[in-house]
PDB file of C-alpha atoms in Angstrom:
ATOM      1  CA  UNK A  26       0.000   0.000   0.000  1.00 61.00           C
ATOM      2  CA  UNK A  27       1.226   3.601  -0.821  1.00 71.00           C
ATOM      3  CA  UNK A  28       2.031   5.699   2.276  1.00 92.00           C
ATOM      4  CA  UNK A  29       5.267   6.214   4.626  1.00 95.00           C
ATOM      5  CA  UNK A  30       6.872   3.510   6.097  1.00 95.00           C
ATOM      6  CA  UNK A  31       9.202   3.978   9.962  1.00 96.00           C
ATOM      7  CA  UNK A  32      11.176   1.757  11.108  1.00 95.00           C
ATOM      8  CA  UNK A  33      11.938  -0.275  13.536  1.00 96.00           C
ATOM      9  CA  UNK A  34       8.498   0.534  14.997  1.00 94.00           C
ATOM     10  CA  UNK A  35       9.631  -0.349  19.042  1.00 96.00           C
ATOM     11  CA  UNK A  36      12.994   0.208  20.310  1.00 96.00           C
ATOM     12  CA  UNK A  37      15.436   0.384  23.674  1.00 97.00           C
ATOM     13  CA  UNK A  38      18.236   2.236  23.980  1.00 97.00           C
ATOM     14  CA  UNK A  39      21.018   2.779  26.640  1.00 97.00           C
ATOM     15  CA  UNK A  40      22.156   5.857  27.755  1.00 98.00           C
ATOM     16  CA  UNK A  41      24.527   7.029  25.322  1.00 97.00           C
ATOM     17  CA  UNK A  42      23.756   4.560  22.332  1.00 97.00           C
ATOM     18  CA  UNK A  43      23.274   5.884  18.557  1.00 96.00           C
ATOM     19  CA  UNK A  44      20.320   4.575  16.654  1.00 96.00           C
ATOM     20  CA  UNK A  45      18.666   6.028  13.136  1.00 97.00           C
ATOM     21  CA  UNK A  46      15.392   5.971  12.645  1.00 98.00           C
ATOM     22  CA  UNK A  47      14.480   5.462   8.970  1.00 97.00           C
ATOM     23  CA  UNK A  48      11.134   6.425   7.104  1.00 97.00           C
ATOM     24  CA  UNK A  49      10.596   6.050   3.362  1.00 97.00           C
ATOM     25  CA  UNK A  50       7.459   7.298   1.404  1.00 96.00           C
ATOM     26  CA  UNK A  51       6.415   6.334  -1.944  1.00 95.00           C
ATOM     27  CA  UNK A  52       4.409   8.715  -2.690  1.00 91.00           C
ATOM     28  CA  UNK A  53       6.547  10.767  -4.640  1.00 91.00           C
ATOM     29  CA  UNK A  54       6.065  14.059  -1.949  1.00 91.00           C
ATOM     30  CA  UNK A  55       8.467  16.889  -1.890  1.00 89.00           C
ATOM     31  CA  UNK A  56       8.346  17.945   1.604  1.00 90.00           C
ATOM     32  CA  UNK A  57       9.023  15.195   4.454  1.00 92.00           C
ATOM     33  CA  UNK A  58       9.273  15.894   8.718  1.00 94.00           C
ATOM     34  CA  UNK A  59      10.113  14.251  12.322  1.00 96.00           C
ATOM     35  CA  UNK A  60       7.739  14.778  14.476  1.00 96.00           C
ATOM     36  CA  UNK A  61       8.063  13.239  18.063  1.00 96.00           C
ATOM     37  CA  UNK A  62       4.910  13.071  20.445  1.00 94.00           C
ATOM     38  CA  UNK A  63       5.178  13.344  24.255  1.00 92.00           C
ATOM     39  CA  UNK A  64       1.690  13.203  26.529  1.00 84.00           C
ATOM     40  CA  UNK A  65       0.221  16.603  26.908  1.00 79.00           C
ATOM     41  CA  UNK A  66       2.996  17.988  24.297  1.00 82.00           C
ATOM     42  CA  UNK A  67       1.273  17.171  21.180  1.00 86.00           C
ATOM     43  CA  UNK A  68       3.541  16.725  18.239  1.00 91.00           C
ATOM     44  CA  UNK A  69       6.456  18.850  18.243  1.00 93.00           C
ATOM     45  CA  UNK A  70       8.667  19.080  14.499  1.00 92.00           C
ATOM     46  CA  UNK A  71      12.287  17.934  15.516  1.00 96.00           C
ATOM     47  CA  UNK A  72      13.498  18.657  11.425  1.00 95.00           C
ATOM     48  CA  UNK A  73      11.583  19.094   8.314  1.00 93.00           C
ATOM     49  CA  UNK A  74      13.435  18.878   4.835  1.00 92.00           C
ATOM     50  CA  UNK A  75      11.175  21.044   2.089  1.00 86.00           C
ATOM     51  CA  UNK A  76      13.003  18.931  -0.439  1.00 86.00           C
ATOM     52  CA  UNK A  77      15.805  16.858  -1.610  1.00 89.00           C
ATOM     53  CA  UNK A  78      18.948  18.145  -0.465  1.00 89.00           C
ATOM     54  CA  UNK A  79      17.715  20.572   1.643  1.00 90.00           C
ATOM     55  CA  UNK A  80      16.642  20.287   5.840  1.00 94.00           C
ATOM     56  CA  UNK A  81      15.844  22.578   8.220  1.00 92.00           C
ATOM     57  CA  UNK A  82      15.295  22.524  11.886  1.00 93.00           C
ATOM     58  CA  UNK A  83      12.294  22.498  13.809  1.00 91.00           C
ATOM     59  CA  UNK A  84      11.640  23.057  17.103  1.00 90.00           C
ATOM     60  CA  UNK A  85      13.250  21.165  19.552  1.00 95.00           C
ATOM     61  CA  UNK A  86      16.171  19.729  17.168  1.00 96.00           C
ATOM     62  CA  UNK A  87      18.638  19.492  19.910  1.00 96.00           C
ATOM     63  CA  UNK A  88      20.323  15.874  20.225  1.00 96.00           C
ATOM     64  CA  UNK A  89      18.765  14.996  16.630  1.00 98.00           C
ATOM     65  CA  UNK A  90      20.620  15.289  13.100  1.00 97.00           C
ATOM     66  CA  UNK A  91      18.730  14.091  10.154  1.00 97.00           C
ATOM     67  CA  UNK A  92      19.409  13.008   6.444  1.00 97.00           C
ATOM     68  CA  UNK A  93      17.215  13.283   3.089  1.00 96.00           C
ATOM     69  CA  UNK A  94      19.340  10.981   1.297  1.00 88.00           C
ATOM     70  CA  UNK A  95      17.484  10.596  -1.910  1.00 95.00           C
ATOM     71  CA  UNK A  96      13.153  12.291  -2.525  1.00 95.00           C
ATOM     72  CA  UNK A  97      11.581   9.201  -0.789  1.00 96.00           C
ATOM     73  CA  UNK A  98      14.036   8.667   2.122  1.00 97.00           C
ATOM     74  CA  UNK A  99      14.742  10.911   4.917  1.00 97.00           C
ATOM     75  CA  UNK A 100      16.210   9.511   8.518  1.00 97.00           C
ATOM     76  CA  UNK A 101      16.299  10.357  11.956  1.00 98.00           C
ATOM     77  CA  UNK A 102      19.488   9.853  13.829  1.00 98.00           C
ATOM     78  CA  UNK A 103      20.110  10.078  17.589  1.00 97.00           C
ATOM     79  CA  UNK A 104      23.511  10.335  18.257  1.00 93.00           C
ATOM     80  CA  UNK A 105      24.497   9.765  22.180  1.00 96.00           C
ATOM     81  CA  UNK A 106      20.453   8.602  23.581  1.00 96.00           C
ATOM     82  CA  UNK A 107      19.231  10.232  26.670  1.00 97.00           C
ATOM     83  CA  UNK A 108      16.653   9.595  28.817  1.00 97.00           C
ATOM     84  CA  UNK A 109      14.485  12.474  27.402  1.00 96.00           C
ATOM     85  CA  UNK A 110      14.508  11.239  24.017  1.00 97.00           C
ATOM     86  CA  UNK A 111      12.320   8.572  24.952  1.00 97.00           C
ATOM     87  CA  UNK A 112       9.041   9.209  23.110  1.00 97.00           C
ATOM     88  CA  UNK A 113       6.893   8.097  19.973  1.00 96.00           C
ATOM     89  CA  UNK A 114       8.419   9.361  16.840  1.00 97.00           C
ATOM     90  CA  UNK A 115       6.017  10.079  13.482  1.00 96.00           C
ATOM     91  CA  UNK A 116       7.518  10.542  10.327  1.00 96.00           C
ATOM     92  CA  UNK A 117       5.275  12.353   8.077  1.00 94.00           C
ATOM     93  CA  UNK A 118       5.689  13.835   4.111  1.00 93.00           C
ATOM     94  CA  UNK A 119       3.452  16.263   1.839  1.00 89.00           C
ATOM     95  CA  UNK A 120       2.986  17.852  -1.256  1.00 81.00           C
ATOM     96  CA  UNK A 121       3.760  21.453  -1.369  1.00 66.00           C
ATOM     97  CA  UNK A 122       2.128  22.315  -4.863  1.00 58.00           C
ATOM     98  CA  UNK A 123      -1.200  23.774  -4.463  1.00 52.00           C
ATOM     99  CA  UNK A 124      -2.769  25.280  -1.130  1.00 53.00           C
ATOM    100  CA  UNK A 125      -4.000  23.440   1.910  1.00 61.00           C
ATOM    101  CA  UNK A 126      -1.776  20.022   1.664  1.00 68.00           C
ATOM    102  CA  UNK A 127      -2.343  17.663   4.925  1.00 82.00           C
ATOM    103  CA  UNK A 128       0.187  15.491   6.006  1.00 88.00           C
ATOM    104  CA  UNK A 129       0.380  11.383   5.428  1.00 91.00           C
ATOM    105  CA  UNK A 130       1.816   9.526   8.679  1.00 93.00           C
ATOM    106  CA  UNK A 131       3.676   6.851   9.440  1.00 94.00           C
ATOM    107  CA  UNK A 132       2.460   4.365  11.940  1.00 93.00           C
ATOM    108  CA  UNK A 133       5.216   5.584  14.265  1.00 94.00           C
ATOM    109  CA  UNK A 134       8.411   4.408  16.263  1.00 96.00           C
ATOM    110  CA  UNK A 135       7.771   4.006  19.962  1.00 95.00           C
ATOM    111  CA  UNK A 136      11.404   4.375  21.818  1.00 97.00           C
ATOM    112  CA  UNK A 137      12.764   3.816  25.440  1.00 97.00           C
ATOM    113  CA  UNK A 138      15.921   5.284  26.437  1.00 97.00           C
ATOM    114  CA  UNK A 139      17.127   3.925  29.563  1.00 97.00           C
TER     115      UNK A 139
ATOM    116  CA  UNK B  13       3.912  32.793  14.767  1.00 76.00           C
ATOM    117  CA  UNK B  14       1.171  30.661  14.107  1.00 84.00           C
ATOM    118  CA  UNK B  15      -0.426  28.907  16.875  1.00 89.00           C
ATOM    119  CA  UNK B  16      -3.357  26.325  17.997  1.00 93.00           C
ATOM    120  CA  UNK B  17      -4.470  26.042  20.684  1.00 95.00           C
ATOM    121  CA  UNK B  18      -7.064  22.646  22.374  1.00 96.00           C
ATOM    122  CA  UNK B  19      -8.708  23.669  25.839  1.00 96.00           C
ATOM    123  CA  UNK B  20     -10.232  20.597  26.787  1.00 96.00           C
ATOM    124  CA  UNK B  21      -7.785  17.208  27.494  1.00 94.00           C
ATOM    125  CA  UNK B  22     -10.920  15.142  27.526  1.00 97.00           C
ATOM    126  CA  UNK B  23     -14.177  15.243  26.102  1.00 98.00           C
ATOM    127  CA  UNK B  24     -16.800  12.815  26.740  1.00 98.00           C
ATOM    128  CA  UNK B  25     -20.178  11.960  25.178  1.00 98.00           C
ATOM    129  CA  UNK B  26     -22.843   9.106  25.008  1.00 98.00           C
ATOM    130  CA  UNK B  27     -23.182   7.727  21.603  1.00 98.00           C
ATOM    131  CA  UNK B  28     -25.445   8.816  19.607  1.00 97.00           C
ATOM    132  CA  UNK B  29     -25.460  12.938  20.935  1.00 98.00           C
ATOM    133  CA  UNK B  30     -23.849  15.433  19.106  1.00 98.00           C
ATOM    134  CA  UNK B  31     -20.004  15.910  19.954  1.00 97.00           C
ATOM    135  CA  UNK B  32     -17.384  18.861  19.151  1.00 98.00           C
ATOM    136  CA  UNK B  33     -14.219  19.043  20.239  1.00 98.00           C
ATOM    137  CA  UNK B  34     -12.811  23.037  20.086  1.00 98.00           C
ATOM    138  CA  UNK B  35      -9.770  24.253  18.541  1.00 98.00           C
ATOM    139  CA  UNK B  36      -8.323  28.231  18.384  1.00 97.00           C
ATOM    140  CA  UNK B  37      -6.029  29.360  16.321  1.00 94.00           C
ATOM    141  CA  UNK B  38      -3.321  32.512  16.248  1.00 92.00           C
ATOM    142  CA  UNK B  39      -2.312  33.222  12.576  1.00 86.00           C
ATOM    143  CA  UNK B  40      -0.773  35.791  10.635  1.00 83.00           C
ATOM    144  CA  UNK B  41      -2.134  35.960   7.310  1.00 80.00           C
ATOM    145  CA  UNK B  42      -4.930  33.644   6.324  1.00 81.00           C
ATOM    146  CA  UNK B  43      -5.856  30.600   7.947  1.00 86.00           C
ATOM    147  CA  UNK B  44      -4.595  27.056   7.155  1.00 89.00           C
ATOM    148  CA  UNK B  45      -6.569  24.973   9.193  1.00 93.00           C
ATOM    149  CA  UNK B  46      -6.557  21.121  10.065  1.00 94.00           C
ATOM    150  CA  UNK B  47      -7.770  17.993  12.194  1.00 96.00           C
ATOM    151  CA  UNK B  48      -6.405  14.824  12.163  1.00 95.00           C
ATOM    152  CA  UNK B  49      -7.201  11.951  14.613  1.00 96.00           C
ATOM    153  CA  UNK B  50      -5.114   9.356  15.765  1.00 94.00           C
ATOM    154  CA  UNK B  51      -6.092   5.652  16.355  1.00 92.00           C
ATOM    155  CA  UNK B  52      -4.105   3.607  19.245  1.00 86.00           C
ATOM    156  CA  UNK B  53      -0.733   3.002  18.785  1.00 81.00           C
ATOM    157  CA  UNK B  54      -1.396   4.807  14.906  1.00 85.00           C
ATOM    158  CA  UNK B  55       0.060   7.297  13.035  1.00 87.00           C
ATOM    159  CA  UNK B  56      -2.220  10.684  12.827  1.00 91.00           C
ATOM    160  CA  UNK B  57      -4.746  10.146   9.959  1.00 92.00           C
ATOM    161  CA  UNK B  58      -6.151  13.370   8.061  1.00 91.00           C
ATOM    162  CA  UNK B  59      -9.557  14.173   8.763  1.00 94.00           C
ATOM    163  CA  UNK B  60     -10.411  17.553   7.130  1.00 94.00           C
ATOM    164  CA  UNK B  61      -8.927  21.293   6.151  1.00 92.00           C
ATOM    165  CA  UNK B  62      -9.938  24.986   5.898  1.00 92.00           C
ATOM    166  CA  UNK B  63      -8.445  26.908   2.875  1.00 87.00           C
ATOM    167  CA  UNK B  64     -10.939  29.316   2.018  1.00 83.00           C
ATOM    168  CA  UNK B  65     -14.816  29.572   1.285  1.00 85.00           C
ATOM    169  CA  UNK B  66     -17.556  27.772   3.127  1.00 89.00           C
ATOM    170  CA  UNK B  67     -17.252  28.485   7.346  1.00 92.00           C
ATOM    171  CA  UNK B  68     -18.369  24.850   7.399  1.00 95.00           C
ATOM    172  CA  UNK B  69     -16.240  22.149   6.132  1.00 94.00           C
ATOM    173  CA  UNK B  70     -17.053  18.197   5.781  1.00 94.00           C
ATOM    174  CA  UNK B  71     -14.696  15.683   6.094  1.00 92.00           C
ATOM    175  CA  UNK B  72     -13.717  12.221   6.524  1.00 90.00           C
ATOM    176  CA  UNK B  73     -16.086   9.165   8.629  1.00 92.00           C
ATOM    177  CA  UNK B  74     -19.126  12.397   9.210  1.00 95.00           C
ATOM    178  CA  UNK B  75     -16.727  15.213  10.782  1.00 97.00           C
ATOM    179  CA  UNK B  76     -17.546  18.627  10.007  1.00 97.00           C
ATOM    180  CA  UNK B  77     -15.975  21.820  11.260  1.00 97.00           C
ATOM    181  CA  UNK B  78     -17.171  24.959  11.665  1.00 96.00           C
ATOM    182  CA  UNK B  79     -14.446  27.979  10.998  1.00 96.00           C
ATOM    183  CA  UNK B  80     -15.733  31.059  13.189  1.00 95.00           C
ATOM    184  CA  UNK B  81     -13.144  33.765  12.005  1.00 93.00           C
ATOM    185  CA  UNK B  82     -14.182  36.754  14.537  1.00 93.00           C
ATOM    186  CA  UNK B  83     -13.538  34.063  17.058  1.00 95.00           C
ATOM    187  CA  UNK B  84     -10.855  32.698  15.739  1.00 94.00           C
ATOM    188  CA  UNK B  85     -12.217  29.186  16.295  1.00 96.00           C
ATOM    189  CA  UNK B  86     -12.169  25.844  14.574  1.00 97.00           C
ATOM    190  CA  UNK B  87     -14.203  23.667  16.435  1.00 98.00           C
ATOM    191  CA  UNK B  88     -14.537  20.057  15.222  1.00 98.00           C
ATOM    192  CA  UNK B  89     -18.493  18.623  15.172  1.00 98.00           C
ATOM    193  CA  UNK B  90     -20.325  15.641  14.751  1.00 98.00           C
ATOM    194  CA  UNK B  91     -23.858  15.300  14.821  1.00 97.00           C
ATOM    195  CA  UNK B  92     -23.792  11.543  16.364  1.00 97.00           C
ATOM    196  CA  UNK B  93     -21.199   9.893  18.228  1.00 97.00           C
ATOM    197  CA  UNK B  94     -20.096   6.465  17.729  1.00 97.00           C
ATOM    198  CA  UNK B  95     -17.977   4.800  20.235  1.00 96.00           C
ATOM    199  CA  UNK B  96     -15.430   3.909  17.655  1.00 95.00           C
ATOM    200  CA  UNK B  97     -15.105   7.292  17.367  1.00 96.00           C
ATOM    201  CA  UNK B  98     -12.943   7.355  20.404  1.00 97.00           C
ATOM    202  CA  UNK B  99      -9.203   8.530  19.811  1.00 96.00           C
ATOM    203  CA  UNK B 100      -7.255  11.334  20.047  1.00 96.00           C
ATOM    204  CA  UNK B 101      -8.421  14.818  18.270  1.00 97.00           C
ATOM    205  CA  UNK B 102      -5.329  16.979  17.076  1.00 96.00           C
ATOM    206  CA  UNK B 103      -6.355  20.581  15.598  1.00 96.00           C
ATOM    207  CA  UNK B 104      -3.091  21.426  13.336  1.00 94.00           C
ATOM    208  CA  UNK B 105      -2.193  25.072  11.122  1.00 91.00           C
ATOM    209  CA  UNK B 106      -0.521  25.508   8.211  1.00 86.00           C
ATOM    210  CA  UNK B 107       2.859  27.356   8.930  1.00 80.00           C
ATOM    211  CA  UNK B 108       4.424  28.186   5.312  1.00 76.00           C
ATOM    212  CA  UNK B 109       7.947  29.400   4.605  1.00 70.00           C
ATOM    213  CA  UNK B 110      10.019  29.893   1.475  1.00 65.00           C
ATOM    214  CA  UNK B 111       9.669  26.550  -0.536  1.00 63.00           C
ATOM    215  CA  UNK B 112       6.704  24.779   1.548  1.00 68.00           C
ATOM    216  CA  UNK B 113       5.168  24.354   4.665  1.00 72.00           C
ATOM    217  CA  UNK B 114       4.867  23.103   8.042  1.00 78.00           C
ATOM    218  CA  UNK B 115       2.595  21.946  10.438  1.00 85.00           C
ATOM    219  CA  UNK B 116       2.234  22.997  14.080  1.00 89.00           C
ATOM    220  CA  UNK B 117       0.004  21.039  15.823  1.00 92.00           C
ATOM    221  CA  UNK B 118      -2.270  21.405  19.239  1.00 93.00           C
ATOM    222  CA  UNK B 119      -1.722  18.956  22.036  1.00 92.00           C
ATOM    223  CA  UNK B 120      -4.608  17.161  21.660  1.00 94.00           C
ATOM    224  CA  UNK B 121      -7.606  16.635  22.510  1.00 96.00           C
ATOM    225  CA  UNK B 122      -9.153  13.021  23.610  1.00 96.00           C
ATOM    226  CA  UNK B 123     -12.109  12.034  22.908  1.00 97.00           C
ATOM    227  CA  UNK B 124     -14.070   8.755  24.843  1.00 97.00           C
ATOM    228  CA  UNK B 125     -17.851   8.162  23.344  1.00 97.00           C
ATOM    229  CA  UNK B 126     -19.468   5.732  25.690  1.00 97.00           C
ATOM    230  CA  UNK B 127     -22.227   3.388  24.451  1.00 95.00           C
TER     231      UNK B 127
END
């Protein structure tokens, strides 16, 4: 089925460890994002990359870096895990032609850091 | 900076009465508006926008919203509440900058529909 696919979809990390997180849409969208989802927080945008080549950061980016390696691939990487970057994780994409675009989700990456 | 704000952390409902869930918004410029809900352990799933035209805007599985611009409101309705319409209710605005967009999103809003 056509949408955006995460994975892994549950992980554990120790303090301190390095894990990517990868998402792929098929889809053929311009724009793809990290979101990551805390209870009470809502979804906050870690990094959003408009297009290929090209990211930006969003607004809590701090302990993140990201890649948009090719238009239908675009990873999250953590790089030393702390405790506070356990949370759910939604990758997400769009098209940017045209007005009023919504988003298409992944199903999500659920990660402990402990 | 554009802004949405969810007042309520819960809403509940019998099944079969009317339900909305509220949403306001802060924008500069005109409004991009959004709700998506999200099923357990799901990704967020699109339910319905506001570009322009009609205040009142149908969407997906009998949603509606109504966009109230002097009070700066888009509150999601439904005329009759099923109970598998229990999940969480995220209002979300259109932020653009040079080359696209983003998405800021409210914190959410859960919704439980007893039968």
């Amino acid at each position: 089925n056509a949408g955006v696919t995460q994975t892994p979809k549950f992980q554990v990390l120790k303090t301190g460890q390095s894990m990517t997180l990868q998402c792929a849409q098929d889809m053929n969208h311009n724009s793809m994002y990290w979101y990551r989802q805390d209870p009470g927080m809502g979804l906050r945008l870690i990094y959003y990359s408009a297009s290929e080549g090209t990211t930006d950061k969003g607004e809590v980016p701090n302990g993140y870096n990201v890649s948009r390696l090719n238009k239908r691939e675009f990873s999250l990487r953590l790089e030393s895990a702390a405790p506070s970057q356990t949370s759910v994780y939604f990758c997400a994409s769009s098209e940017v032609k045209g007005a009023g675009h919504g988003y298409t989700f992944g199903s999500g990456t659920r990660l402990t850091v402990v | 900076a554009q802004s949405v704000a969810q007042p309520e952390d819960q809403v509940n409902v019998a099944e079969g009465n009317p339900l909305t869930v509220k949403c306001t918004y802060s924008v500069s410029g005109n409004p991009y508006l959004f709700w998506y809900v999200q099923y357990p352990n799901r990704g967020l799933q699109f339910l319905l926008k506001y570009i322009t035209g009609d205040n009142l805007v149908k969407g997906s599985y009998g949603f509606e919203a109504e966009f109230n611009k002097s009070q700066t409101s888009f509150h999601l309705k439904k005329p009759s509440a099923l109970v598998s319409d229990s999940a969480l209710y995220f209002c979300a605005v259109r932020d653009d900058y040079t080359g696209g967009f983003k998405t800021i999103f409210g914190a959410g809003t859960r919704l439980f529909v007893k039968a």
